[in-house]
mmCIF file of C-alpha atoms in Angstrom:
data_model
loop_
_atom_site.group_PDB
_atom_site.id
_atom_site.type_symbol
_atom_site.label_atom_id
_atom_site.label_comp_id
_atom_site.label_asym_id
_atom_site.label_seq_id
_atom_site.Cartn_x
_atom_site.Cartn_y
_atom_site.Cartn_z
ATOM 1 C CA MET A 1 173.218 161.480 201.285
ATOM 2 C CA ARG A 2 173.389 164.998 200.357
ATOM 3 C CA CYS A 3 175.670 167.883 201.318
ATOM 4 C CA ILE A 4 174.736 171.493 201.330
ATOM 5 C CA ARG A 5 177.548 174.276 202.093
ATOM 6 C CA VAL A 6 176.044 177.529 203.618
ATOM 7 C CA ASP A 7 179.125 179.867 203.564
ATOM 8 C CA GLN A 8 176.566 182.804 204.599
ATOM 9 C CA PRO A 9 175.017 182.856 207.444
ATOM 10 C CA SER A 10 172.276 185.091 206.564
ATOM 11 C CA GLU A 11 171.027 181.534 203.977
ATOM 12 C CA PHE A 12 171.214 179.094 206.790
ATOM 13 C CA ASP A 13 167.248 179.269 207.825
ATOM 14 C CA ASP A 14 166.405 179.161 204.207
ATOM 15 C CA HIS A 15 168.539 176.339 203.630
ATOM 16 C CA ILE A 16 167.010 174.964 206.928
ATOM 17 C CA ALA A 17 163.580 175.342 205.752
ATOM 18 C CA LEU A 18 164.342 173.334 202.625
ATOM 19 C CA ALA A 19 166.276 170.285 203.931
ATOM 20 C CA VAL A 20 164.061 169.646 206.304
ATOM 21 C CA GLY A 21 161.410 169.726 203.759
ATOM 22 C CA GLN A 22 162.610 167.246 201.818
ATOM 23 C CA SER A 23 164.056 164.770 205.036
ATOM 24 C CA ASP A 24 163.937 163.735 208.058
ATOM 25 C CA ALA A 25 167.350 162.911 208.548
ATOM 26 C CA VAL A 26 168.651 166.576 208.584
ATOM 27 C CA PHE A 27 172.231 166.963 210.207
ATOM 28 C CA VAL A 28 174.069 170.138 210.705
ATOM 29 C CA LEU A 29 177.882 170.106 211.119
ATOM 30 C CA PHE A 30 179.536 173.420 212.411
ATOM 31 C CA PHE A 31 183.182 172.898 211.665
ATOM 32 C CA GLY A 32 186.575 175.397 211.393
ATOM 33 C CA ARG A 33 186.530 176.882 208.150
ATOM 34 C CA GLU A 34 189.651 175.614 205.765
ATOM 35 C CA THR A 35 192.557 178.066 206.220
ATOM 36 C CA GLU A 36 194.281 179.800 203.126
ATOM 37 C CA GLU A 37 197.383 178.176 203.018
ATOM 38 C CA THR A 38 196.318 174.710 203.809
ATOM 39 C CA ASN A 39 192.663 174.155 202.616
ATOM 40 C CA LYS A 40 192.342 172.147 205.479
ATOM 41 C CA SER A 41 190.418 173.491 208.879
ATOM 42 C CA TRP A 42 191.899 175.463 211.004
ATOM 43 C CA CYS A 43 190.680 173.043 214.173
ATOM 44 C CA PRO A 44 192.307 169.317 214.714
ATOM 45 C CA ASP A 45 188.936 168.237 215.810
ATOM 46 C CA CYS A 46 187.631 168.673 212.896
ATOM 47 C CA VAL A 47 189.854 167.317 210.873
ATOM 48 C CA ILE A 48 189.436 164.213 212.255
ATOM 49 C CA ALA A 49 185.880 163.996 212.787
ATOM 50 C CA ASP A 50 185.022 164.822 208.934
ATOM 51 C CA PRO A 51 185.068 161.316 207.110
ATOM 52 C CA LEU A 52 184.094 159.621 210.689
ATOM 53 C CA ILE A 53 180.779 161.820 210.528
ATOM 54 C CA ARG A 54 180.242 161.751 206.561
ATOM 55 C CA LYS A 55 180.925 157.920 206.566
ATOM 56 C CA ALA A 56 178.319 157.259 209.637
ATOM 57 C CA ILE A 57 175.688 159.827 208.159
ATOM 58 C CA SER A 58 175.627 158.366 204.964
ATOM 59 C CA THR A 59 173.976 155.014 206.198
ATOM 60 C CA VAL A 60 170.830 157.039 206.983
ATOM 61 C CA ASP A 61 168.687 156.820 203.695
ATOM 62 C CA ASN A 62 167.712 159.936 202.386
ATOM 63 C CA SER A 63 170.200 162.234 204.599
ATOM 64 C CA ILE A 64 170.950 165.508 204.490
ATOM 65 C CA ILE A 65 174.418 167.842 206.284
ATOM 66 C CA LEU A 66 174.185 170.818 206.121
ATOM 67 C CA GLU A 67 177.884 171.991 206.306
ATOM 68 C CA ILE A 68 178.559 175.509 208.061
ATOM 69 C CA PRO A 69 182.006 176.500 208.587
ATOM 70 C CA VAL A 70 183.146 179.147 210.985
ATOM 71 C CA ASP A 71 185.613 180.881 211.824
ATOM 72 C CA ARG A 72 187.382 180.939 215.371
ATOM 73 C CA SER A 73 185.944 182.424 218.041
ATOM 74 C CA THR A 74 188.426 185.328 218.519
ATOM 75 C CA ASP A 75 187.227 186.715 215.485
ATOM 76 C CA THR A 76 184.825 189.277 215.970
ATOM 77 C CA SER A 77 183.966 190.289 213.008
ATOM 78 C CA SER A 78 182.836 187.022 211.277
ATOM 79 C CA PRO A 79 179.911 186.946 210.099
ATOM 80 C CA ALA A 80 179.691 183.402 211.081
ATOM 81 C CA LEU A 81 179.606 184.202 214.561
ATOM 82 C CA VAL A 82 175.593 185.040 214.645
ATOM 83 C CA PHE A 83 175.709 180.924 215.646
ATOM 84 C CA ARG A 84 177.339 181.502 218.731
ATOM 85 C CA GLN A 85 174.997 183.855 219.717
ATOM 86 C CA ARG A 86 171.597 182.434 218.263
ATOM 87 C CA ASN A 87 169.557 180.469 220.929
ATOM 88 C CA ASP A 88 168.219 177.829 218.840
ATOM 89 C CA VAL A 89 171.874 176.806 218.033
ATOM 90 C CA SER A 90 173.698 178.256 220.940
ATOM 91 C CA LEU A 91 177.451 177.268 219.409
ATOM 92 C CA GLN A 92 179.773 177.048 222.039
ATOM 93 C CA LYS A 93 182.833 174.972 220.036
ATOM 94 C CA VAL A 94 183.645 172.975 216.848
ATOM 95 C CA PRO A 95 183.088 170.655 215.382
ATOM 96 C CA THR A 96 179.188 170.299 216.643
ATOM 97 C CA LEU A 97 176.913 167.957 215.453
ATOM 98 C CA LEU A 98 172.971 168.364 215.579
ATOM 99 C CA ARG A 99 169.829 166.960 214.479
ATOM 100 C CA TRP A 100 167.529 168.975 213.022
ATOM 101 C CA THR A 101 163.760 168.884 212.835
ATOM 102 C CA LYS A 102 160.735 170.844 211.593
ATOM 103 C CA HIS A 103 160.385 171.695 214.431
ATOM 104 C CA GLY A 104 163.746 172.944 215.036
ATOM 105 C CA PRO A 105 167.085 171.784 216.441
ATOM 106 C CA SER A 106 167.217 168.202 218.675
ATOM 107 C CA SER A 107 168.497 168.408 221.755
ATOM 108 C CA ILE A 108 170.662 165.826 221.097
ATOM 109 C CA ARG A 109 174.078 166.719 219.766
ATOM 110 C CA LEU A 110 177.424 165.643 219.802
ATOM 111 C CA VAL A 111 180.468 168.353 220.394
ATOM 112 C CA GLU A 112 183.888 168.436 220.047
ATOM 113 C CA ASP A 113 185.943 165.289 220.700
ATOM 114 C CA GLU A 114 182.809 163.603 220.991
ATOM 115 C CA CYS A 115 182.550 163.802 216.942
ATOM 116 C CA HIS A 116 185.774 162.069 216.347
ATOM 117 C CA ARG A 117 184.645 159.247 218.273
ATOM 118 C CA GLU A 118 182.810 156.288 215.991
ATOM 119 C CA GLU A 119 180.538 154.821 217.902
ATOM 120 C CA ASN A 120 179.230 157.889 219.540
ATOM 121 C CA ILE A 121 178.307 159.310 215.770
ATOM 122 C CA LEU A 122 176.835 155.947 215.474
ATOM 123 C CA ASP A 123 175.041 155.911 218.425
ATOM 124 C CA PHE A 124 173.859 159.676 217.314
ATOM 125 C CA VAL A 125 172.512 158.386 214.028
ATOM 126 C CA ALA A 126 170.827 155.398 215.383
ATOM 127 C CA LYS A 127 168.767 157.657 217.169
ATOM 128 C CA THR A 128 167.842 159.995 213.967
ATOM 129 C CA ASN A 129 166.331 156.542 212.261
ATOM 130 C CA ASP A 130 164.182 156.668 216.097
ATOM 131 C CA PRO A 131 160.777 157.820 215.089
ATOM 132 C CA CYS A 132 160.761 159.218 218.602
ATOM 133 C CA PRO A 133 164.580 159.282 220.136
ATOM 134 C CA GLN A 134 165.272 160.051 223.299
ATOM 135 C CA GLU A 135 165.482 163.753 224.224
#
């Protein structure tokens, strides 16, 4: 498993294009950005979900996780606000885990507390290995 952190939203599309050109198992994880005070995410669900997501995705050959830190939705000056406005992402809550293909994001996604239930994540990852996942 390879992890690529994308701190600049303007670089997101380039990183996605590169990742899907290298792997059929590309995951995009939107999570609450770490605070300066604690160096942990401001999002408690993200803190719980992170190790579970990494463990599950690490079982997929040649997998890539694009890590996208986002600020609180109330921070209207944040460049990451664009992900809440993009039609292909439609980010509402974090954490959000998407599967991305050459055709764009899958309709399959895990959101918020769904991301800290191991059985949900394993099922989500299993669908990634299905050549024709049900969407």
